Coordinates of C-alpha atoms in Angstrom, one line a residue:
Chain A
M1 CA -21.7 -41.7 -23.9
Y2 CA -20.2 -44.8 -22.3
K3 CA -22.8 -44.8 -19.6
K4 CA -25.6 -44.5 -22.1
A5 CA -24.1 -47.4 -24.1
F6 CA -23.7 -49.5 -20.9
I7 CA -27.3 -49.0 -19.9
K8 CA -28.4 -49.9 -23.4
T9 CA -26.4 -53.1 -23.3
I10 CA -27.6 -54.4 -19.9
P11 CA -30.1 -56.9 -21.4
V12 CA -27.3 -58.3 -23.5
L13 CA -25.0 -58.3 -20.5
T14 CA -27.3 -60.7 -18.6
G15 CA -28.0 -62.8 -21.6
Y16 CA -24.4 -63.1 -22.8
V17 CA -23.0 -63.8 -19.3
F18 CA -25.6 -66.5 -18.7
L19 CA -25.2 -68.1 -22.1
G20 CA -21.5 -67.7 -22.2
T21 CA -21.2 -69.3 -18.8
A22 CA -23.3 -72.2 -20.0
Y23 CA -21.1 -72.4 -23.1
G24 CA -17.9 -72.5 -21.0
I25 CA -19.2 -75.2 -18.7
S26 CA -20.4 -77.2 -21.7
I27 CA -16.9 -77.0 -23.2
K28 CA -15.3 -78.2 -20.0
T29 CA -17.8 -81.0 -19.4
A30 CA -17.2 -82.1 -23.0
G31 CA -13.6 -82.6 -22.1
L32 CA -12.3 -79.7 -24.3
P33 CA -9.5 -77.3 -23.2
W34 CA -10.5 -73.9 -21.7
W35 CA -8.8 -72.0 -24.6
A36 CA -11.2 -73.6 -27.1
A37 CA -14.0 -71.7 -25.4
V38 CA -12.1 -68.4 -25.1
F39 CA -10.6 -68.4 -28.6
S40 CA -14.0 -69.3 -30.1
S41 CA -15.7 -66.5 -28.2
I42 CA -13.1 -64.0 -29.2
F43 CA -12.7 -64.9 -32.9
I44 CA -15.9 -66.7 -33.9
F45 CA -18.3 -64.6 -31.6
A46 CA -21.5 -66.5 -32.8
G47 CA -23.3 -68.3 -30.0
S48 CA -25.4 -70.8 -31.8
L49 CA -22.5 -71.9 -34.0
Q50 CA -20.2 -72.2 -31.0
F51 CA -22.6 -74.5 -29.2
A52 CA -23.2 -76.5 -32.3
L53 CA -19.4 -76.9 -32.8
I54 CA -18.9 -78.6 -29.4
P55 CA -19.9 -82.1 -30.5
I56 CA -18.0 -81.7 -33.7
M57 CA -14.9 -80.6 -31.7
C58 CA -15.3 -83.8 -29.7
A59 CA -15.4 -86.1 -32.8
S60 CA -12.8 -86.6 -35.5
F61 CA -11.6 -83.7 -37.6
A62 CA -14.3 -82.5 -40.1
P63 CA -13.2 -79.3 -41.8
L64 CA -15.8 -79.3 -44.5
T65 CA -18.7 -80.0 -42.1
S66 CA -17.4 -77.2 -39.8
F67 CA -17.1 -74.8 -42.7
L68 CA -20.6 -75.5 -44.2
M69 CA -22.2 -75.5 -40.8
S70 CA -20.8 -72.1 -40.0
L71 CA -22.1 -70.8 -43.3
I72 CA -25.6 -72.2 -42.9
I73 CA -26.0 -71.2 -39.2
N74 CA -24.7 -67.7 -39.8
A75 CA -26.4 -67.1 -43.1
R76 CA -28.8 -64.9 -41.2
H77 CA -26.0 -62.4 -40.8
L78 CA -26.2 -61.6 -44.5
F79 CA -29.6 -60.1 -43.7
Y80 CA -28.2 -58.0 -40.8
G81 CA -25.4 -56.8 -43.1
I82 CA -27.8 -55.8 -45.8
T83 CA -29.9 -53.9 -43.2
M84 CA -26.9 -52.1 -41.8
L85 CA -25.2 -51.6 -45.2
K86 CA -25.8 -47.8 -45.6
R87 CA -25.0 -46.8 -42.1
Y88 CA -22.0 -49.0 -41.6
L89 CA -20.4 -48.0 -44.9
K90 CA -20.2 -44.4 -43.6
L91 CA -18.0 -45.5 -40.7
R92 CA -14.2 -45.1 -41.1
H93 CA -11.8 -48.0 -41.0
P94 CA -10.9 -49.8 -38.7
W95 CA -14.1 -49.0 -36.7
R96 CA -16.2 -50.2 -39.6
D97 CA -14.4 -53.5 -39.8
Y98 CA -14.8 -54.2 -36.1
A99 CA -18.5 -53.2 -36.1
I100 CA -19.1 -55.6 -39.1
F101 CA -17.1 -58.4 -37.4
A102 CA -19.0 -58.1 -34.2
L103 CA -22.6 -57.8 -35.6
T104 CA -24.3 -60.6 -33.7
D105 CA -28.0 -61.1 -33.3
E106 CA -28.1 -59.2 -30.0
T107 CA -25.8 -56.4 -31.2
F108 CA -27.9 -56.0 -34.3
S109 CA -31.0 -55.5 -32.2
L110 CA -29.2 -52.7 -30.4
V111 CA -27.7 -50.9 -33.4
L112 CA -31.0 -51.0 -35.4
E113 CA -31.9 -47.8 -33.5
E114 CA -29.9 -44.9 -34.9
P115 CA -27.5 -43.2 -32.5
E116 CA -28.6 -39.9 -30.8
K117 CA -27.6 -36.7 -32.5
G118 CA -24.2 -35.4 -31.4
L119 CA -22.7 -38.9 -30.8
S120 CA -20.0 -40.1 -33.1
P121 CA -21.5 -43.1 -35.0
E122 CA -18.0 -44.7 -35.0
K123 CA -17.7 -44.5 -31.2
W124 CA -21.3 -45.5 -30.6
Y125 CA -21.4 -48.6 -32.8
T126 CA -18.0 -49.8 -31.7
T127 CA -18.7 -49.3 -28.0
L128 CA -21.9 -51.2 -28.2
S129 CA -20.3 -54.0 -30.2
G130 CA -17.2 -54.0 -27.9
M131 CA -19.2 -54.2 -24.7
D132 CA -21.3 -57.1 -26.1
H133 CA -18.1 -58.9 -27.2
F134 CA -16.6 -58.4 -23.8
Y135 CA -19.6 -59.8 -22.0
W136 CA -19.6 -62.9 -24.2
V137 CA -15.9 -63.6 -23.6
L138 CA -16.3 -62.9 -19.9
G139 CA -19.2 -65.4 -19.7
S140 CA -17.2 -68.1 -21.5
L141 CA -14.2 -67.5 -19.2
I142 CA -16.5 -67.6 -16.1
G143 CA -17.9 -70.9 -17.4
T144 CA -14.6 -72.6 -18.0
I145 CA -13.4 -71.6 -14.6
A146 CA -16.7 -72.7 -13.0
G147 CA -16.5 -76.0 -14.9
E148 CA -13.1 -76.5 -13.4
L149 CA -14.0 -75.6 -9.8
I150 CA -17.5 -76.9 -9.3
T151 CA -17.3 -80.4 -7.9
L152 CA -21.1 -80.9 -8.1
D153 CA -22.3 -83.4 -10.6
L154 CA -23.1 -81.2 -13.7
T155 CA -24.2 -84.1 -15.9
G156 CA -26.9 -82.9 -18.2
I157 CA -25.9 -79.2 -18.2
D158 CA -25.1 -79.6 -21.9
F159 CA -28.8 -79.8 -22.4
S160 CA -28.7 -76.0 -22.3
M161 CA -27.7 -76.3 -26.0
T162 CA -30.9 -78.2 -26.9
A163 CA -32.9 -75.8 -24.8
L164 CA -31.4 -72.8 -26.6
F165 CA -32.3 -74.2 -30.0
T166 CA -35.7 -75.2 -28.9
V167 CA -36.3 -71.7 -27.7
I168 CA -35.0 -70.2 -30.9
V169 CA -37.2 -72.5 -33.0
S170 CA -40.3 -71.6 -30.9
E171 CA -39.6 -67.9 -31.2
Q172 CA -39.0 -68.0 -34.9
T173 CA -42.2 -70.1 -35.4
S174 CA -44.4 -67.8 -33.4
D175 CA -42.9 -64.7 -35.1
A176 CA -43.5 -66.2 -38.5
Y177 CA -47.0 -67.2 -37.5
R178 CA -47.8 -63.6 -36.5
L179 CA -46.6 -62.4 -39.9
H180 CA -48.6 -65.1 -41.5
R181 CA -51.8 -64.1 -39.6
A182 CA -51.2 -60.5 -40.4
G183 CA -51.1 -61.4 -44.1
K184 CA -47.5 -60.5 -44.5
M185 CA -46.3 -64.1 -45.1
S186 CA -47.9 -66.8 -47.3
R187 CA -48.8 -70.1 -45.8
Q188 CA -46.1 -71.8 -47.8
Q189 CA -43.5 -69.3 -46.6
F190 CA -44.5 -70.0 -43.0
F191 CA -44.3 -73.8 -43.2
F192 CA -41.6 -74.4 -45.7
P193 CA -38.3 -73.4 -44.0
T194 CA -39.0 -75.1 -40.7
L195 CA -40.4 -78.3 -42.4
L196 CA -37.5 -78.4 -44.8
G197 CA -35.0 -78.1 -41.9
F198 CA -36.7 -80.8 -39.8
G199 CA -37.4 -83.1 -42.8
A200 CA -34.0 -82.9 -44.4
T201 CA -32.2 -83.5 -41.2
L202 CA -34.4 -86.4 -40.0
L203 CA -34.2 -88.1 -43.4
S204 CA -30.4 -87.8 -43.4
L205 CA -30.2 -89.0 -39.8
L206 CA -32.4 -92.0 -40.4
T207 CA -30.7 -93.1 -43.6
L208 CA -27.0 -92.2 -42.8
G209 CA -26.8 -92.5 -39.1
T210 CA -25.3 -90.1 -36.6
G211 CA -21.8 -90.0 -38.3
R212 CA -22.1 -88.0 -41.5
F213 CA -25.7 -86.9 -41.7
L214 CA -25.1 -83.1 -41.4
L215 CA -23.5 -82.7 -44.8
A216 CA -26.4 -84.5 -46.4
A217 CA -28.9 -82.4 -44.5
M218 CA -27.2 -79.2 -45.5
A219 CA -27.1 -80.2 -49.1
I220 CA -30.8 -81.1 -49.1
I221 CA -31.7 -77.8 -47.5
T222 CA -29.7 -75.8 -50.0
C223 CA -31.2 -77.6 -53.0
G224 CA -34.7 -77.3 -51.5
F225 CA -34.4 -73.6 -51.1
Y226 CA -32.9 -73.1 -54.6
L227 CA -35.7 -75.1 -56.2
D228 CA -38.3 -73.2 -54.1
Y229 CA -36.7 -69.9 -55.1
R230 CA -36.7 -70.7 -58.8
G231 CA -40.3 -71.6 -58.8
S232 CA -41.8 -69.7 -55.9
S233 CA -44.0 -66.8 -55.2
W234 CA -41.4 -65.3 -53.0
R235 CA -39.9 -63.2 -55.8
D236 CA -43.4 -61.9 -56.8
R237 CA -44.2 -60.9 -53.3
Q238 CA -40.9 -59.0 -53.0
K239 CA -41.7 -57.2 -56.2
E240 CA -45.1 -56.3 -54.9
K241 CA -43.5 -54.9 -51.8
E242 CA -41.0 -52.8 -53.8
V243 CA -43.8 -51.5 -56.0
S244 CA -46.0 -50.6 -53.0
A245 CA -42.9 -49.0 -51.2
Chain B
M1 CA -9.4 -84.1 -32.5
S2 CA -5.7 -83.1 -31.8
R3 CA -4.8 -79.6 -30.5
N4 CA -3.9 -78.3 -34.0
Q5 CA -7.1 -79.7 -35.5
L6 CA -9.1 -78.0 -32.8
L7 CA -7.3 -74.7 -33.6
I8 CA -7.9 -75.2 -37.3
T9 CA -11.6 -75.8 -36.7
I10 CA -11.9 -72.6 -34.8
V11 CA -10.1 -70.7 -37.6
I12 CA -12.4 -72.2 -40.2
A13 CA -15.5 -71.3 -38.2
A14 CA -14.2 -67.8 -37.6
F15 CA -13.5 -67.4 -41.3
A16 CA -16.9 -68.6 -42.4
T17 CA -18.7 -66.5 -39.8
G18 CA -16.7 -63.5 -40.9
L19 CA -17.5 -64.3 -44.5
C20 CA -21.3 -64.2 -43.7
R21 CA -20.9 -60.9 -41.9
F22 CA -18.6 -59.1 -44.4
L23 CA -20.1 -60.5 -47.7
P24 CA -22.9 -57.9 -48.0
F25 CA -20.4 -55.1 -47.5
L26 CA -17.9 -56.6 -49.9
L27 CA -20.4 -57.4 -52.7
F28 CA -23.0 -54.7 -52.5
G29 CA -21.0 -51.8 -51.0
T30 CA -21.1 -49.7 -54.1
G31 CA -24.8 -49.5 -54.5
K32 CA -25.1 -52.6 -56.6
K33 CA -28.5 -54.3 -56.5
I34 CA -28.7 -57.2 -54.0
P35 CA -29.5 -60.5 -55.8
G36 CA -32.9 -61.9 -55.0
F37 CA -31.5 -65.3 -53.9
F38 CA -29.4 -63.7 -51.2
R39 CA -32.3 -61.8 -49.7
Y40 CA -34.4 -65.0 -50.0
L41 CA -31.8 -66.9 -48.0
G42 CA -31.5 -64.2 -45.4
D43 CA -35.3 -64.5 -45.0
M44 CA -35.7 -68.3 -45.1
L45 CA -32.5 -70.0 -44.1
P46 CA -32.5 -69.1 -40.4
R47 CA -35.6 -71.1 -39.7
A48 CA -34.3 -74.2 -41.6
A49 CA -30.9 -73.9 -39.9
M50 CA -32.3 -73.8 -36.4
A51 CA -34.7 -76.7 -37.1
M52 CA -31.6 -78.7 -38.4
L53 CA -29.7 -77.8 -35.2
L54 CA -32.6 -78.9 -33.0
V55 CA -32.7 -82.4 -34.7
Y56 CA -28.9 -82.4 -34.4
C57 CA -29.0 -81.9 -30.7
L58 CA -31.5 -84.7 -30.2
K59 CA -29.7 -87.1 -32.6
D60 CA -28.6 -89.6 -29.9
L61 CA -32.2 -90.1 -28.6
S62 CA -33.2 -93.8 -28.9
F63 CA -36.9 -94.4 -29.0
A64 CA -36.3 -98.1 -28.9
G65 CA -34.8 -97.9 -25.5
P66 CA -36.5 -97.5 -22.1
L67 CA -38.4 -94.3 -21.2
S68 CA -35.4 -92.9 -19.5
A69 CA -33.5 -92.9 -22.8
W70 CA -35.7 -90.3 -24.4
A71 CA -38.4 -88.9 -22.1
P72 CA -36.1 -86.4 -20.1
A73 CA -34.9 -84.7 -23.3
L74 CA -38.4 -84.5 -24.9
L75 CA -39.9 -83.2 -21.6
G76 CA -37.1 -80.7 -21.1
A77 CA -37.5 -79.4 -24.6
A78 CA -41.3 -79.2 -24.2
V79 CA -40.9 -77.1 -21.0
S80 CA -38.5 -74.7 -22.7
A81 CA -40.8 -74.3 -25.8
L82 CA -44.0 -73.8 -23.9
L83 CA -42.5 -71.5 -21.3
H84 CA -41.0 -69.5 -24.1
L85 CA -44.3 -69.2 -26.0
W86 CA -45.9 -68.1 -22.8
K87 CA -43.3 -65.7 -21.2
R88 CA -40.9 -65.0 -24.1
N89 CA -38.0 -64.8 -21.6
M90 CA -35.1 -66.6 -23.2
L91 CA -33.0 -67.1 -20.1
L92 CA -35.9 -68.3 -18.1
S93 CA -36.9 -70.8 -20.8
I94 CA -33.4 -72.2 -21.2
L95 CA -32.8 -72.4 -17.5
A96 CA -36.2 -74.2 -16.7
G97 CA -35.8 -76.7 -19.6
T98 CA -32.2 -77.5 -18.5
C99 CA -33.2 -77.9 -14.8
V100 CA -36.1 -80.2 -15.7
Y101 CA -33.8 -82.3 -17.9
M102 CA -31.1 -82.5 -15.2
L103 CA -33.7 -83.5 -12.6
L104 CA -35.3 -86.2 -14.8
I105 CA -32.1 -87.9 -15.7
R106 CA -31.4 -88.3 -11.9
L107 CA -34.7 -90.1 -11.1

């Protein structure tokens, strides 16, 4: 079973060790201590957020911004949780709690497929999650050590964070575009979230400057979504789906 | 940020992340109906959050300055985006964009 799980996690292994290493190096080049990378990778275990926290960790203490950023960036996990709800609730404690804690984007993509018959779901889900968790911590550790040892000029390596988010936005946009073309997503649903994110953040940045604009951007995004939800066709489409399902 | 403030920031982020992961199981565990706004956010928020983070990453670009102040970042990002739309290989796209950026800032 462990061999099967290992083979299944190989794509995550390469991804996590690479990104984790980039994260560890970024932490070091930002002048932060090695344990900030390792503790974050063990206890937060959410790549996008950990990258986004680096500049915040370098600035003055901002607990509210850190908290709200974590919620907004990780809100997508609500969706993963809802998807895995029935299967994970059947697991026994403490395996269930660990599997929920470690449900990252990549692990979610692995556990979407149900375990083979004869395998204990507890063992299967925890092993996959644990292996991914280990790769991520390992990568971060390699990165902090590499950041310490490499004497090459690594200026600009922190651009990997910008590249990461650029790639995620491209992927999300092209996925949404496909859904839109297939008639499964309205034009408004396709444009609105990305435009709201860009618009709210640019507006806040241009009016408030680089210091405190994130809180304002998050407030605008939340209000925008609430207003859209109150008045939008999203609910009607969901109802249609439920009826047709 | 002092050492303790750094630790508290990590605890806050870990708590908020855990909250997002555990909330569906805590709230809707017993077969309750999942409120529409939650499902709406799960569907829509990821794209807005990542757009926000991208602007956040580029916040220090100054278009008033010389070419070297903004062109490397924009070109690096463009390489990552286009390569990703073409090949859909996350590592390759990130690596290529970062290398382009690191080269350009040394010119």
